Coordinates of C-alpha atoms in Angstrom, one line a residue:
Chain A
X138 CA -0.2 0.3 0.0
X139 CA 2.7 2.5 -0.6
X140 CA 1.4 5.6 -1.7
X141 CA 2.5 6.5 -5.5
X142 CA 4.7 9.8 -5.3
X143 CA 2.6 11.1 -8.2
X144 CA -0.7 10.7 -6.5
X145 CA -2.3 13.9 -5.2
X146 CA -3.9 13.9 -1.7
X147 CA -7.4 14.8 -1.8
X148 CA -7.1 16.4 1.5
X149 CA -4.2 17.0 3.8
X150 CA -3.4 18.7 6.9
X151 CA 0.2 19.6 8.8
X152 CA -0.2 21.0 11.9
X153 CA 1.8 21.2 15.3
X154 CA -0.7 21.4 18.5
X155 CA 0.0 22.2 22.0
X156 CA -0.1 19.3 24.5
X157 CA -3.9 20.2 25.0
X158 CA -6.7 17.3 24.5
X159 CA -9.5 19.8 23.7
X160 CA -7.3 21.3 20.9
X161 CA -6.8 17.5 19.8
X162 CA -10.3 16.9 20.1
X163 CA -11.4 19.7 17.6
X164 CA -8.5 18.5 15.4
X165 CA -9.6 14.9 15.2
X166 CA -13.0 15.9 14.9
X167 CA -11.9 17.7 11.6
X168 CA -10.3 15.0 10.2
X169 CA -13.1 12.2 10.8
X170 CA -15.5 14.8 9.0
X171 CA -13.4 14.9 6.3
X172 CA -13.1 11.4 5.8
X173 CA -16.7 11.0 6.1
X174 CA -17.5 13.8 3.3
X175 CA -14.9 11.8 1.1
X176 CA -17.6 9.0 1.3
X177 CA -15.3 6.5 3.5
X178 CA -18.1 4.1 5.1
X179 CA -19.0 3.6 8.4
X180 CA -16.4 1.0 9.6
X181 CA -13.2 2.9 7.9
X182 CA -14.4 6.3 9.4
X183 CA -14.7 4.8 12.8
X184 CA -11.4 3.0 12.5
X185 CA -9.6 6.4 11.3
X186 CA -11.4 8.1 14.2
X187 CA -10.1 5.1 16.7
X188 CA -6.2 5.5 15.5
X189 CA -6.3 9.1 15.6
X190 CA -7.5 9.5 18.9
X191 CA -5.6 7.1 20.4
X192 CA -2.1 8.0 18.8
X193 CA -2.8 12.0 19.5
X194 CA -4.0 11.4 23.1
X195 CA -1.2 9.1 23.7
X196 CA 1.2 11.7 22.4
X197 CA -0.2 14.0 24.4
X198 CA -0.7 12.2 27.7
X199 CA 2.2 9.7 28.0
X200 CA 4.6 11.3 25.5
X201 CA 4.4 14.9 26.1
X202 CA 3.0 14.2 29.7
X203 CA 0.9 17.3 28.9
X204 CA 3.8 19.7 29.1
X205 CA 2.4 22.6 27.8
X206 CA 5.8 23.8 26.2
X207 CA 5.8 20.7 24.1
X208 CA 4.1 20.0 20.8
X209 CA 2.8 17.2 18.8
X210 CA 3.3 17.5 15.0
X211 CA 0.4 16.1 12.9
X212 CA 0.4 15.3 9.5
X213 CA -2.5 13.7 7.7
X214 CA -3.2 13.2 4.3
X215 CA -6.3 11.5 2.5
X216 CA -5.9 9.9 -0.9
X217 CA -8.6 8.3 -3.2
X218 CA -7.9 4.7 -1.7
X219 CA -6.1 5.2 1.6
X220 CA -5.3 7.2 4.3
X221 CA -2.2 7.9 6.3
X222 CA -1.0 9.9 9.1
X223 CA 1.8 10.7 11.3
X224 CA 1.8 11.7 14.9
X225 CA 5.5 12.7 16.5
X226 CA 5.7 13.9 20.0
X227 CA 8.6 15.4 21.9
X228 CA 8.5 13.3 24.7
X229 CA 11.2 10.5 26.0
X230 CA 9.9 7.7 23.5
X231 CA 8.8 4.1 24.2
X232 CA 9.2 0.7 22.9
X233 CA 5.8 -0.1 21.5
X234 CA 6.5 -4.0 21.2
X235 CA 7.6 -4.1 25.0
X236 CA 4.2 -2.9 26.4
X237 CA 1.6 -4.9 28.7
X238 CA -1.1 -6.7 26.8
X239 CA -4.2 -5.4 27.9
X240 CA -6.1 -8.3 26.6
X241 CA -4.3 -10.6 29.4
X242 CA -7.0 -11.6 32.5
X243 CA -4.5 -9.4 35.0
X244 CA -4.6 -6.3 32.8
X245 CA -8.0 -6.6 31.9
X246 CA -9.6 -4.0 34.2
X247 CA -6.9 -1.6 33.8
X248 CA -8.0 2.0 33.3
X249 CA -5.2 2.3 30.2
X250 CA -2.7 0.7 28.0
X251 CA -5.0 -0.1 25.3
X252 CA -4.1 2.6 22.6
X253 CA -1.2 0.6 21.0
X254 CA -3.5 -2.3 20.6
X255 CA -6.1 -0.5 19.1
X256 CA -4.2 1.5 16.6
X257 CA -2.8 -2.0 15.4
X258 CA -6.1 -3.6 15.1
X259 CA -7.9 -0.6 13.3
X260 CA -5.2 0.4 10.8
X261 CA -3.8 -1.8 8.0
X262 CA 0.1 -0.8 8.7
X263 CA 1.5 0.9 11.6
X264 CA 5.1 1.9 11.9
X265 CA 6.7 3.5 15.0
X266 CA 10.1 5.1 14.7
X267 CA 12.0 7.6 16.5
X268 CA 12.2 5.4 19.6
X269 CA 8.4 5.5 19.6
X270 CA 7.8 9.1 19.5
X271 CA 6.5 8.9 15.9
X272 CA 4.0 6.5 14.5
X273 CA 2.8 6.3 10.8
X274 CA -0.4 5.0 10.0
X275 CA -2.1 3.5 7.2
X276 CA -5.5 2.2 6.2
X277 CA -6.9 1.5 2.9
X278 CA -10.1 2.6 2.0
Chain B
X1054 CA -34.2 8.1 39.4
X1055 CA -35.7 9.4 36.2
X1056 CA -36.0 13.0 37.8
X1057 CA -32.2 13.2 38.1
X1058 CA -31.0 15.7 35.8
X1059 CA -27.9 14.6 33.8
X1060 CA -25.5 16.1 31.2
X1061 CA -24.1 13.0 29.5
X1062 CA -26.6 10.4 29.9
X1063 CA -30.3 9.8 30.2
X1064 CA -31.8 6.8 32.6
X1065 CA -35.2 4.8 31.9
X1066 CA -36.7 2.4 34.3
X1067 CA -37.5 -0.7 32.8
X1068 CA -39.4 -3.2 34.9
X1069 CA -37.0 -2.4 37.7
X1070 CA -33.8 -2.3 35.6
X1071 CA -32.0 1.1 35.0
X1072 CA -31.3 1.7 31.1
X1073 CA -28.6 4.3 30.4
X1074 CA -28.2 6.0 27.2
X1075 CA -25.6 8.6 26.1
X1076 CA -26.4 11.9 25.0
X1077 CA -23.5 12.1 22.6
X1078 CA -23.3 10.1 19.5
X1079 CA -19.5 10.4 19.7
X1080 CA -18.1 9.8 23.3
X1081 CA -14.7 11.3 23.0
X1082 CA -14.3 14.9 24.3
X1083 CA -12.4 15.0 27.5
X1084 CA -14.2 17.1 29.7
X1085 CA -17.4 15.4 28.8
X1086 CA -16.2 12.2 29.7
X1087 CA -15.0 13.0 32.8
X1088 CA -18.3 14.3 33.5
X1089 CA -19.5 11.1 31.9
X1090 CA -17.5 9.1 34.8
X1091 CA -19.2 11.1 37.4
X1092 CA -22.7 10.7 36.3
X1093 CA -21.9 6.7 36.0
X1094 CA -20.7 7.0 39.9
X1095 CA -23.5 8.9 41.0
X1096 CA -25.9 6.5 39.1
X1097 CA -24.5 3.5 40.9
X1098 CA -25.1 5.2 44.2
X1099 CA -28.7 5.6 43.8
X1100 CA -30.0 2.1 43.8
X1101 CA -29.0 -1.0 45.8
X1102 CA -28.1 -3.4 44.3
X1103 CA -27.9 -1.6 40.9
X1104 CA -29.0 -3.3 37.9
X1105 CA -28.0 -1.2 34.8
X1106 CA -28.0 -1.8 31.2
X1107 CA -25.8 0.6 29.2
X1108 CA -27.5 0.8 25.7
X1109 CA -25.3 1.9 23.1
X1110 CA -27.9 2.5 20.1
X1111 CA -27.2 6.3 19.8
X1112 CA -23.3 5.8 19.7
X1113 CA -21.3 6.2 16.9
X1114 CA -17.9 6.3 18.5
X1115 CA -16.6 5.6 21.8
X1116 CA -13.0 6.1 22.4
X1117 CA -10.7 4.1 24.9
X1118 CA -11.1 7.1 27.5
X1119 CA -14.7 6.3 27.8
X1120 CA -14.2 3.0 28.2
X1121 CA -12.4 3.3 31.1
X1122 CA -15.5 5.1 32.6
X1123 CA -17.2 2.0 32.2
X1124 CA -14.9 -0.2 33.7
X1125 CA -15.0 1.9 36.7
X1126 CA -18.7 1.6 36.6
X1127 CA -18.6 -2.2 36.2
X1128 CA -16.3 -2.4 39.3
X1129 CA -18.4 -0.3 41.3
X1130 CA -21.6 -2.1 40.4
X1131 CA -19.8 -5.5 41.4
X1132 CA -18.9 -4.0 44.5
X1133 CA -22.4 -3.3 45.3
X1134 CA -23.6 -6.7 44.3
X1135 CA -25.1 -5.6 41.3
X1136 CA -25.3 -6.2 37.5
X1137 CA -24.1 -4.4 34.4
X1138 CA -24.9 -5.2 30.8
X1139 CA -24.6 -3.7 27.6
X1140 CA -26.7 -3.7 24.5
X1141 CA -27.3 -2.2 21.1
X1142 CA -23.7 -2.0 19.9
X1143 CA -23.1 -1.2 16.4
X1144 CA -20.6 -3.4 14.8
X1145 CA -17.7 -1.3 15.0
X1146 CA -18.1 -0.5 18.6
X1147 CA -18.5 -4.1 19.1
X1148 CA -15.3 -5.0 17.6
X1149 CA -13.7 -2.5 19.9
X1150 CA -14.8 -4.7 22.7
X1151 CA -13.7 -7.8 21.1
X1152 CA -10.4 -6.4 20.0
X1153 CA -9.4 -5.6 23.4
X1154 CA -10.9 -8.8 25.2
X1155 CA -13.4 -6.6 27.2
X1156 CA -16.4 -8.5 25.9
X1157 CA -15.1 -11.1 28.5
X1158 CA -15.7 -8.4 31.3
X1159 CA -18.9 -7.2 29.9
X1160 CA -22.0 -9.0 29.1
X1161 CA -23.2 -8.1 26.0
X1162 CA -26.4 -8.4 24.4
X1163 CA -27.8 -7.6 20.6
X1164 CA -31.2 -6.0 22.1
X1165 CA -32.1 -4.1 25.4
X1166 CA -35.1 -6.5 25.7
X1167 CA -32.6 -9.4 25.6
X1168 CA -30.5 -7.7 28.5
X1169 CA -33.6 -6.7 30.5
X1170 CA -34.6 -10.4 30.4
X1171 CA -31.2 -11.5 31.3
X1172 CA -31.0 -9.2 34.3
X1173 CA -34.7 -10.1 35.4
X1174 CA -33.7 -13.8 35.7
X1175 CA -31.0 -13.1 37.8

């Protein structure tokens, strides 16, 4: 699902936001509304919404630890047949392959730790780099 | 119970069971989720033991932060000897509970009627 470099995005957004969940919420609403307007079906729209919500909120809460002096960089491109988003924070990073599995019985009732799992479940491709500070997520329409 | 004024939920009594509906179709706003958690806590204090059905029929999106409030609700209801059921989840929301294995923590019914019947048999 590599994007053709010649392909022009139907919609894109490149923005740095402060570590404020209210600002993030408005941005995510805008992305989801656009996905809906571009005719993505209910399931794909839900998937984009879930992944954006988890990735951006994780960056603010766990990456930047809500530090108001730190920002989250968000790049979104919506093509005819796929969605790509890159979310990058200014935190210390983490190892996404070494987080406790929230599906285990002992973790099931914990009120955190589902973000990485949900992003991977709802997106078709997920790549973490920059020591976990940046995630790139792709979804086919 | 029906007289209580909530901002994020509405409740109705069905055969002695409290049915909870969400007022937001997309449960994602951080401040609203905190309010939701507070209202669910209040709700569990109002009846002993609580028998609750959380009806998702109006819900198009439910964030993991909102799920955390449901987990707290489930624990509180259980502590008080009550029971919680979920009903009317659209397929994407149902998948959310499946992917996270939270469908083993919550009992989920296709319809509110099935959930009421289940609770009345307990």
